[in-house]
Structures are given as structure tokens and as C-alpha cells.
Amino acid sequence: MSDVSSSHSGATAPVSRHPWSPDQVRGSGDDDEGASPRQTENGRSATAGIVARCQTLYDDLSFTYAREWKAAVPGRAVVGYMPFYVPRELIHAAGALPLGVLGGGDQLEVIHGDAYYQSYICRIPRSTIELGITGRLDFVDGMLFPSICDVIRNLSGMWKIMFPKVKSRYFDVPQNFRNDVGGAFYVNELNELRDMLAGLSGHEIGDDAIRASIASYNENRRLVREVYQFRAEQPWKAPSAEVYLLMRAGMTLAVEEHNQMMRDYLAAARREDRPRRDNSRVVVTGVFCEQPPLSLIKSIELSGCYIVDDDFMLVNRWEQSDIPAEGDPIQNLALAYLHDSADTSAKYEPDQEKKGLYLVDAVKRSRAEGVIFASPSFCDPALLERPMLQSVLAAHGVPCIAFKYAENSAQMQPIREQAGTFADSIKLWSDL
């Protein structure tokens, strides 16, 4: 789509970045839209402290939290994983910390990583290699590379060569969704991962431990759904930059701590008064792997859009409802993937009649007025699928726009202008 040159008014101040400590919140993180939220005893809003901590976790490319978590108890392990999905329940059941490795973002200069990959692929594998070579991941005991695309598949093999002491695995998922075919394949894949994690932890991973982990992550998914529902209902009270940081924190924190953080955020955000604006409601899609700069999310909302649904952090929304904790836990995980998992461009859809309908459903569910396709440059799954998804949206009368980004994108003005024009067009012509 060609660039546009008009923008929607409504500039706001960015969230300040400050250190956070458990004893004292020193970050502002106050409402981007200039509200005067309820104050806590130390003069800061309740959400400000939570967002400031999330911001600190987001900024920390040394993964201090994970390092300290591992050092706190002898024998602990940390298992990193690339987006968009791995069964974190098995890592948790092994007594290890699942750590989302989502690239270097716009904070990391890639020097070594460019020597390993061509310039015509996405940036996330190069920045991930940079994290590894520069020692930022030297405490990680295992790495999982899920079935996103050929680039990530190749990165898994490269990781084994570069870091032979780290247990690394390309984690495959079924393309056939029959229980006796794809289900049997996936049960075997889960059991192989279970054995690998048992080797890391030094002990067998019992069924009861997996069931307990499933229960913890069921609670996590329930709270994530509650946050997303709250934002869809009152997006002015839960700016998407805050929600994104809250979800990103879940890629680093222990699940129990993230669960409490989400409870605290929901309670605080519901109490606060923030100005409601006549913004257009949009779904953002195509962002399931390489993550956008935080400034891109802010720019979309500053342009006059409320993001009411997205696919930024699919790993914590992968299963659409609770996984049964009773019975065979491995079988339950497999069946949840086959029959209750999120749809995305990186997941095979065997029924072509259903292709793209998940976006139409997301629009209806969140009462969105349009869709923004925001895809990383050179992202094969997102960019190859996009024309088909746009055709489905057109057939259902849903307006959309599209642009590309890289995790280190710096210039946001063109994106803000394009999103602003889209928001204006929705308000002006969507009811005609």
C-alpha cells in the first residue's frame, strides 16, 4: 500500500524509563494520555509502579531477573525459547524457568550477527545470535526453537554448533490435526522434550508435576484473557503500550509472579480515571514473531487508534481455554494444541474455507472497526499469508491497511501518519 501523508491529532508524552526495585518505585510510567490517576501513598499511581517494573524487564538485555532466579537456588535451570509457542508447562514442571528470547529490539547494535545471516531475512535471528555471542545468554541451560519458519529452523542448528554446551532443540509441531496422526506425532515430540528437560534438571518429570504446571498456566491464560477483555471493553484505561509491557514481563518472570502482577494491574487499572477519546478500534496482526519497537505500538495509538486485539505474545494466549489437569497430561497438552490453539500465519490451516476467519472473529469479538497488518520485513509466514487474509477481510467488509517494520525501526512518523489516516477514514466513511 502506498504511503500516506496525513496524521491524526492527539500527541501524548512517552512513558519514562526508570529503574525499579521491589522496595521503591522510582519510575513514572504514568498514563500516556495525560490523565490524573488515583495516587498511592508515595504519590505514584498504582499502575505506574507495575508498568515501570515491566519497562525495566523489557529494557534489560542482560536478563538480570532470570540470572538472579537461577542463582537463588542451587541446581536451578533456565530454558530459553523463541516465539511463538512452546509448551512452557513442561519447562516449569522440570523446575526450570521458561525465558522468552525475543531478539534484541531497538537497543542492541548487531555486529556479529550480521556475519551469520543474509541481509534479506528478518532481523530477529541476527540479534538473537548477537545476544548469544556477547554473553548475554551465557547462563541459559537450554534453548528451544519452535516451528515458525525455515530461518528459525536453521537458527536451531546454528545454535548447536555455536553453543555446544547448551541443550538446544528444534521443537516441531503437527501439521495434521487428526488425533491418531498429528496427535500421535505431537505426543512423541512432547515426550522427547520431557526427556531432554529431565536431563537438564537431573530428575524425572512426573505426571503430577506436569498437572500442577498446567494448573498454573491455566491461571496465567485466564488472567491474560481477562486483561485483553478489559482492554477491549475500556481501551482508554489499558493503553496497549502498558498491556504489551505487561505481557512481555510474562516472558521473563516466573509464572506465579506474573499471575500476581496481572491481578495487581487489573485492580489498579479499573480504579483509575483516564480520558476517553473518540479513537478508532483496530486489531493489529502479523506480529507473532519478531517484535515491534515499543515506539511503534505507541505511535499507532497516538495516531488515533485503540488497539483492541493483537497477536504480539501468542505464547501466553496459545490455548484458547483451560487445558484439563486430570488424566494424562501429555495427551491433554497434545489435544489442546490440535483443537484449542490460536490461529496464526505460522500455523498450518488444513481447511482452506476457514483460512482468515480467525481475524474476522477477532474483529467481531473485540468490536474492532479495522485491521492493521504490521509485519516484520522479510517475514515469510506473515507476508505470504497477508494477501489471502486481506481478501477474507474484504469479503466481510472489514477495512485494513498494511506496513512493515523491523525490531530496530527508528522512524515512526510514516507509520503514525498511515495509521492516523486509516483512523480518520474509519470515522469518516465506515458508516456510509
Short mmCIF file of C-alpha atoms in Angstrom, two decimals, residues 29-412:
data_model
loop_
_atom_site.label_atom_id
_atom_site.label_comp_id
_atom_site.label_asym_id
_atom_site.label_seq_id
_atom_site.Cartn_x
_atom_site.Cartn_y
_atom_site.Cartn_z
CA GLY A 29 5.11 5.23 33.75
CA ASP A 30 2.07 7.45 34.26
CA ASP A 31 -0.86 7.47 31.91
CA ASP A 32 0.31 8.27 28.38
CA GLU A 33 -2.85 10.25 27.77
CA GLY A 34 -2.36 12.82 30.49
CA ALA A 35 -4.88 11.50 32.99
CA SER A 36 -4.67 12.06 36.72
CA PRO A 37 -4.94 8.51 38.03
CA ARG A 38 -5.56 7.62 41.65
CA GLN A 39 -2.40 8.12 43.67
CA THR A 40 -0.74 5.67 46.01
CA GLU A 41 0.86 6.60 49.31
CA ASN A 42 4.17 7.55 47.66
CA GLY A 43 2.42 9.81 45.16
CA ARG A 44 2.57 7.48 42.18
CA SER A 45 -0.33 5.75 40.51
CA ALA A 46 -0.71 2.07 41.23
CA THR A 47 -0.31 1.14 37.58
CA ALA A 48 2.81 3.30 37.29
CA GLY A 49 4.81 1.04 39.57
CA ILE A 50 3.74 -2.08 37.71
CA VAL A 51 4.44 -0.57 34.30
CA ALA A 52 7.81 0.75 35.50
CA ARG A 53 8.84 -2.72 36.56
CA CYS A 54 7.68 -4.17 33.25
CA GLN A 55 9.64 -1.47 31.45
CA THR A 56 12.78 -2.40 33.38
CA LEU A 57 12.37 -6.05 32.44
CA TYR A 58 11.81 -5.02 28.82
CA ASP A 59 14.95 -2.87 28.75
CA ASP A 60 17.21 -5.40 30.47
CA LEU A 61 19.07 -7.33 27.77
CA SER A 62 21.26 -8.92 30.44
CA PHE A 63 18.19 -10.75 31.83
CA THR A 64 19.04 -9.88 35.42
CA TYR A 65 15.81 -11.31 36.82
CA ALA A 66 16.45 -14.73 35.23
CA ARG A 67 20.08 -14.73 36.34
CA GLU A 68 19.10 -13.95 39.92
CA TRP A 69 16.29 -16.50 39.85
CA LYS A 70 18.74 -19.20 38.78
CA ALA A 71 21.40 -18.19 41.32
CA ALA A 72 18.92 -18.11 44.21
CA VAL A 73 18.69 -21.91 44.47
CA PRO A 74 21.48 -24.32 43.53
CA GLY A 75 20.58 -26.63 40.68
CA ARG A 76 18.03 -24.37 39.02
CA ALA A 77 17.99 -24.20 35.23
CA VAL A 78 16.79 -21.64 32.67
CA VAL A 79 15.42 -22.69 29.29
CA GLY A 80 15.15 -20.03 26.62
CA TYR A 81 12.64 -20.20 23.81
CA MET A 82 11.98 -18.25 20.65
CA PRO A 83 8.47 -17.06 19.79
CA PHE A 84 5.71 -18.01 19.14
CA TYR A 85 4.84 -21.20 21.03
CA VAL A 86 6.44 -23.85 23.20
CA PRO A 87 4.77 -25.94 25.95
CA ARG A 88 6.06 -23.90 28.88
CA GLU A 89 4.25 -26.27 31.24
CA LEU A 90 6.94 -28.92 30.68
CA ILE A 91 9.76 -26.46 31.40
CA HIS A 92 8.01 -25.32 34.56
CA ALA A 93 7.34 -28.94 35.63
CA ALA A 94 11.07 -29.63 35.34
CA GLY A 95 11.68 -26.90 37.92
CA ALA A 96 13.24 -24.63 35.29
CA LEU A 97 12.40 -21.06 34.30
CA PRO A 98 10.97 -20.56 30.81
CA LEU A 99 12.64 -17.47 29.34
CA GLY A 100 11.31 -15.81 26.22
CA VAL A 101 14.16 -14.76 23.92
CA LEU A 102 12.55 -12.22 21.62
CA GLY A 103 15.56 -10.68 19.93
CA GLY A 104 17.47 -7.55 20.80
CA GLY A 105 14.87 -4.97 19.89
CA ASP A 106 15.96 -1.44 19.13
CA GLN A 107 18.50 -1.35 21.96
CA LEU A 108 21.07 -3.77 20.53
CA GLU A 109 23.56 -2.99 17.80
CA VAL A 110 24.02 -6.10 15.69
CA ILE A 111 27.66 -6.60 14.68
CA HIS A 112 28.49 -10.29 14.92
CA GLY A 113 25.02 -11.49 13.98
CA ASP A 114 25.22 -9.98 10.51
CA ALA A 115 28.07 -12.36 9.67
CA TYR A 116 25.81 -15.38 10.12
CA TYR A 117 22.73 -14.44 8.13
CA GLN A 118 21.93 -12.76 4.86
CA SER A 119 20.65 -9.20 4.76
CA TYR A 120 17.39 -10.27 3.06
CA ILE A 121 15.91 -12.08 6.04
CA CYS A 122 14.23 -10.78 9.18
CA ARG A 123 16.37 -9.28 11.93
CA ILE A 124 15.43 -11.41 14.93
CA PRO A 125 17.84 -14.33 14.24
CA ARG A 126 20.75 -11.92 13.81
CA SER A 127 20.01 -10.07 17.03
CA THR A 128 19.47 -13.36 18.86
CA ILE A 129 22.90 -14.52 17.74
CA GLU A 130 24.26 -11.18 18.92
CA LEU A 131 22.74 -11.82 22.35
CA GLY A 132 24.46 -15.21 22.44
CA ILE A 133 27.88 -14.16 21.18
CA THR A 134 28.07 -11.16 23.52
CA GLY A 135 27.43 -13.37 26.56
CA ARG A 136 24.00 -12.05 27.42
CA LEU A 137 22.60 -15.60 27.33
CA ASP A 138 25.59 -17.36 28.88
CA PHE A 139 23.52 -18.51 31.85
CA VAL A 140 20.87 -20.28 29.76
CA ASP A 141 20.97 -24.07 30.00
CA GLY A 142 18.67 -24.94 27.11
CA MET A 143 17.16 -23.30 24.03
CA LEU A 144 14.01 -24.22 22.13
CA PHE A 145 13.35 -23.11 18.57
CA PRO A 146 9.68 -23.64 17.68
CA SER A 147 8.30 -24.29 14.23
CA ILE A 148 7.85 -20.75 12.94
CA CYS A 149 9.77 -20.73 9.67
CA ASP A 150 12.89 -22.04 7.92
CA VAL A 151 15.00 -19.22 9.36
CA ILE A 152 14.32 -20.26 12.94
CA ARG A 153 14.78 -23.92 11.99
CA ASN A 154 18.24 -23.04 10.66
CA LEU A 155 18.98 -20.96 13.75
CA SER A 156 18.43 -24.04 15.92
CA GLY A 157 21.17 -25.92 14.08
CA MET A 158 23.48 -22.93 14.19
CA TRP A 159 22.93 -22.62 17.94
CA LYS A 160 24.02 -26.22 18.46
CA ILE A 161 27.26 -25.52 16.62
CA MET A 162 27.95 -22.19 18.29
CA PHE A 163 26.99 -23.20 21.83
CA PRO A 164 27.56 -26.96 22.10
CA LYS A 165 27.21 -26.98 25.89
CA VAL A 166 23.65 -25.69 25.68
CA LYS A 167 20.94 -28.28 25.13
CA SER A 168 19.19 -26.99 22.02
CA ARG A 169 16.23 -28.39 20.17
CA TYR A 170 14.12 -27.53 17.17
CA PHE A 171 10.62 -28.07 18.53
CA ASP A 172 8.33 -29.31 15.80
CA VAL A 173 4.54 -29.24 15.88
CA PRO A 174 1.97 -31.22 13.91
CA GLN A 175 0.62 -30.16 10.53
CA ASN A 176 -2.06 -32.85 10.61
CA PHE A 177 -4.80 -32.29 13.19
CA ARG A 178 -6.19 -35.82 13.45
CA ASN A 179 -5.72 -37.34 16.90
CA ASP A 180 -4.28 -40.56 15.51
CA VAL A 181 -1.83 -38.81 13.18
CA GLY A 182 -0.81 -35.33 14.30
CA GLY A 183 -1.81 -36.16 17.86
CA ALA A 184 0.39 -39.25 17.98
CA PHE A 185 3.27 -37.29 16.44
CA TYR A 186 2.93 -34.49 18.97
CA VAL A 187 2.69 -36.82 21.97
CA ASN A 188 6.02 -38.29 20.86
CA GLU A 189 7.50 -34.81 20.41
CA LEU A 190 6.35 -33.77 23.89
CA ASN A 191 7.81 -36.91 25.45
CA GLU A 192 11.15 -36.31 23.75
CA LEU A 193 11.14 -32.75 25.12
CA ARG A 194 10.20 -34.14 28.52
CA ASP A 195 13.25 -36.43 28.42
CA MET A 196 15.52 -33.56 27.38
CA LEU A 197 14.28 -31.38 30.24
CA ALA A 198 14.66 -34.24 32.69
CA GLY A 199 18.29 -34.48 31.65
CA LEU A 200 18.69 -30.77 32.28
CA SER A 201 17.08 -30.86 35.69
CA GLY A 202 18.65 -34.12 36.79
CA HIS A 203 15.37 -35.76 37.77
CA GLU A 204 12.35 -37.34 36.16
CA ILE A 205 9.37 -35.14 35.43
CA GLY A 206 6.32 -36.83 36.91
CA ASP A 207 2.77 -36.53 35.70
CA ASP A 208 1.71 -34.79 38.91
CA ALA A 209 4.34 -32.09 38.36
CA ILE A 210 3.04 -31.50 34.82
CA ARG A 211 -0.55 -31.35 36.07
CA ALA A 212 0.43 -28.73 38.67
CA SER A 213 2.19 -26.70 35.98
CA ILE A 214 -0.83 -26.94 33.70
CA ALA A 215 -2.93 -25.52 36.54
CA SER A 216 -0.50 -22.59 36.99
CA TYR A 217 -0.54 -21.78 33.30
CA ASN A 218 -4.31 -22.17 33.11
CA GLU A 219 -4.48 -19.38 35.66
CA ASN A 220 -1.99 -17.36 33.62
CA ARG A 221 -4.03 -17.77 30.44
CA ARG A 222 -7.23 -16.88 32.29
CA LEU A 223 -5.67 -13.66 33.56
CA VAL A 224 -4.27 -12.84 30.12
CA ARG A 225 -7.75 -13.26 28.65
CA GLU A 226 -9.12 -11.01 31.39
CA VAL A 227 -6.55 -8.31 30.61
CA TYR A 228 -7.36 -8.49 26.89
CA GLN A 229 -11.07 -8.42 27.55
CA PHE A 230 -10.67 -5.44 29.86
CA ARG A 231 -8.67 -3.57 27.23
CA ALA A 232 -11.25 -4.41 24.53
CA GLU A 233 -14.02 -3.06 26.75
CA GLN A 234 -12.20 0.03 28.04
CA PRO A 235 -9.05 0.59 25.94
CA TRP A 236 -8.55 4.07 27.34
CA LYS A 237 -7.94 2.52 30.78
CA ALA A 238 -5.44 -0.04 29.47
CA PRO A 239 -3.19 1.58 26.84
CA SER A 240 -1.69 -1.04 24.58
CA ALA A 241 1.87 0.03 25.37
CA GLU A 242 1.12 -0.90 29.00
CA VAL A 243 -0.62 -4.14 28.09
CA TYR A 244 2.27 -5.08 25.81
CA LEU A 245 4.84 -4.48 28.56
CA LEU A 246 2.69 -6.50 30.95
CA MET A 247 2.63 -9.42 28.50
CA ARG A 248 6.37 -9.10 27.81
CA ALA A 249 7.02 -9.36 31.54
CA GLY A 250 5.44 -12.80 31.39
CA MET A 251 8.21 -13.91 29.04
CA THR A 252 10.74 -13.33 31.84
CA LEU A 253 9.02 -13.73 35.21
CA ALA A 254 8.13 -16.97 36.93
CA VAL A 255 4.52 -17.73 36.09
CA GLU A 256 3.34 -17.33 39.69
CA GLU A 257 4.84 -13.85 39.87
CA HIS A 258 3.39 -12.85 36.52
CA ASN A 259 -0.05 -14.04 37.63
CA GLN A 260 0.10 -11.75 40.65
CA MET A 261 1.35 -8.87 38.54
CA MET A 262 -1.63 -9.18 36.21
CA ARG A 263 -4.06 -9.29 39.16
CA ASP A 264 -2.48 -6.14 40.55
CA TYR A 265 -2.58 -4.38 37.18
CA LEU A 266 -6.24 -5.21 36.59
CA ALA A 267 -7.22 -4.00 40.05
CA ALA A 268 -5.25 -0.76 39.65
CA ALA A 269 -6.34 -0.02 36.08
CA ARG A 270 -10.01 -0.49 36.92
CA ARG A 271 -9.73 2.11 39.70
CA GLU A 272 -8.05 4.77 37.62
CA ASP A 273 -9.80 7.54 35.72
CA ARG A 274 -8.39 8.16 32.29
CA PRO A 275 -9.77 10.29 29.46
CA ARG A 276 -11.79 8.50 26.82
CA ARG A 277 -11.17 9.54 23.24
CA ASP A 278 -13.02 9.03 20.00
CA ASN A 279 -10.35 6.71 18.63
CA SER A 280 -10.89 4.02 16.04
CA ARG A 281 -10.78 0.46 17.32
CA VAL A 282 -8.29 -1.75 15.46
CA VAL A 283 -6.83 -5.24 15.52
CA VAL A 284 -3.07 -5.47 14.92
CA THR A 285 -1.85 -8.71 13.37
CA GLY A 286 1.31 -10.23 11.87
CA VAL A 287 3.49 -9.55 14.92
CA PHE A 288 3.71 -13.09 16.28
CA CYS A 289 7.50 -13.50 16.00
CA GLU A 290 9.86 -10.55 15.60
CA GLN A 291 8.54 -7.95 17.98
CA PRO A 292 8.00 -4.29 17.10
CA PRO A 293 9.72 -1.45 18.92
CA LEU A 294 7.62 -0.18 21.78
CA SER A 295 7.51 3.17 20.00
CA LEU A 296 5.61 1.55 17.12
CA ILE A 297 2.80 0.43 19.43
CA LYS A 298 2.68 3.89 20.97
CA SER A 299 2.66 5.52 17.54
CA ILE A 300 -0.37 3.52 16.44
CA GLU A 301 -2.32 4.60 19.50
CA LEU A 302 -1.05 8.19 19.27
CA SER A 303 -2.38 8.29 15.71
CA GLY A 304 -5.96 7.93 16.90
CA CYS A 305 -6.33 4.16 17.18
CA TYR A 306 -7.17 1.96 20.13
CA ILE A 307 -5.57 -1.47 19.70
CA VAL A 308 -8.26 -3.82 21.00
CA ASP A 309 -6.71 -7.13 19.92
CA ASP A 310 -3.30 -8.28 18.69
CA ASP A 311 -1.01 -11.28 18.25
CA PHE A 312 2.08 -9.79 19.93
CA MET A 313 2.55 -12.52 22.58
CA LEU A 314 0.84 -15.61 21.26
CA VAL A 315 2.66 -17.96 23.62
CA ASN A 316 0.54 -16.86 26.59
CA ARG A 317 -2.68 -16.95 24.55
CA TRP A 318 -1.98 -20.10 22.56
CA GLU A 319 -4.56 -22.35 24.18
CA GLN A 320 -7.94 -20.66 24.00
CA SER A 321 -9.31 -22.20 27.21
CA ASP A 322 -8.13 -24.30 30.15
CA ILE A 323 -6.18 -27.48 29.50
CA PRO A 324 -7.62 -30.34 31.56
CA ALA A 325 -5.41 -31.02 34.57
CA GLU A 326 -6.82 -34.51 35.15
CA GLY A 327 -5.81 -37.61 33.23
CA ASP A 328 -2.74 -37.99 31.01
CA PRO A 329 -1.11 -34.53 31.00
CA ILE A 330 0.93 -35.14 27.84
CA GLN A 331 -2.16 -36.24 25.96
CA ASN A 332 -4.01 -33.20 27.27
CA LEU A 333 -1.29 -30.85 26.03
CA ALA A 334 -1.35 -32.52 22.62
CA LEU A 335 -5.12 -32.34 22.25
CA ALA A 336 -5.14 -28.69 23.33
CA TYR A 337 -2.71 -27.89 20.52
CA LEU A 338 -4.73 -29.81 17.96
CA HIS A 339 -8.18 -28.50 18.83
CA ASP A 340 -7.94 -25.41 21.04
CA SER A 341 -4.97 -23.36 19.87
CA ALA A 342 -4.73 -19.90 18.36
CA ASP A 343 -4.68 -19.39 14.62
CA THR A 344 -1.81 -17.53 13.03
CA SER A 345 0.01 -17.26 9.72
CA ALA A 346 2.74 -19.50 11.12
CA LYS A 347 0.31 -22.35 11.79
CA TYR A 348 -0.93 -24.65 9.06
CA GLU A 349 -4.64 -24.39 8.30
CA PRO A 350 -5.83 -27.60 6.59
CA ASP A 351 -9.32 -26.26 5.87
CA GLN A 352 -8.95 -23.54 3.25
CA GLU A 353 -12.57 -22.49 3.78
CA LYS A 354 -11.61 -21.38 7.30
CA LYS A 355 -8.44 -19.51 6.35
CA GLY A 356 -8.53 -15.97 7.71
CA LEU A 357 -11.82 -16.32 9.55
CA TYR A 358 -9.98 -16.05 12.86
CA LEU A 359 -9.29 -12.40 12.01
CA VAL A 360 -12.96 -11.79 11.22
CA ASP A 361 -13.83 -13.41 14.56
CA ALA A 362 -11.27 -11.21 16.35
CA VAL A 363 -12.82 -8.11 14.79
CA LYS A 364 -16.29 -9.16 15.93
CA ARG A 365 -15.17 -10.25 19.39
CA SER A 366 -13.30 -7.03 20.13
CA ARG A 367 -15.79 -4.79 18.27
CA ALA A 368 -12.94 -3.52 16.10
CA GLU A 369 -13.52 -1.25 13.12
CA GLY A 370 -10.47 -2.26 11.10
CA VAL A 371 -7.31 -4.33 10.93
CA ILE A 372 -3.68 -3.22 10.72
CA PHE A 373 -1.26 -5.71 9.20
CA ALA A 374 2.08 -4.92 10.81
CA SER A 375 4.64 -7.47 9.65
CA PRO A 376 8.42 -7.65 10.06
CA SER A 377 10.36 -7.12 6.86
CA PHE A 378 11.14 -10.44 5.15
CA CYS A 379 8.78 -12.41 7.42
CA ASP A 380 7.76 -15.23 5.07
CA PRO A 381 4.77 -16.58 7.05
CA ALA A 382 3.21 -13.15 7.64
CA LEU A 383 3.88 -11.62 4.24
CA LEU A 384 2.94 -14.69 2.18
CA GLU A 385 -0.33 -15.07 4.06
CA ARG A 386 -1.27 -11.40 4.09
CA PRO A 387 -2.90 -11.14 0.61
CA MET A 388 -5.16 -14.09 1.41
CA LEU A 389 -6.12 -12.61 4.77
CA GLN A 390 -6.80 -9.23 3.19
CA SER A 391 -9.13 -10.91 0.69
CA VAL A 392 -11.07 -12.53 3.52
CA LEU A 393 -11.41 -9.20 5.33
CA ALA A 394 -12.54 -7.50 2.13
CA ALA A 395 -15.19 -10.18 1.61
CA HIS A 396 -16.54 -9.40 5.10
CA GLY A 397 -16.37 -5.63 4.67
CA VAL A 398 -13.53 -5.07 7.15
CA PRO A 399 -11.15 -2.23 6.19
CA CYS A 400 -7.43 -2.79 6.59
CA ILE A 401 -4.02 -1.29 5.93
CA ALA A 402 -0.54 -2.84 5.91
CA PHE A 403 3.03 -1.81 6.62
CA LYS A 404 6.33 -3.46 7.50
CA TYR A 405 8.80 -2.83 10.30
CA ALA A 406 11.99 -4.19 11.84
CA GLU A 407 12.62 -4.67 15.54
CA ASN A 408 15.11 -1.79 15.41
CA SER A 409 12.90 0.58 13.41
CA ALA A 410 13.65 4.17 14.35
CA GLN A 411 11.46 6.43 12.22
CA MET A 412 7.84 6.14 13.30
#
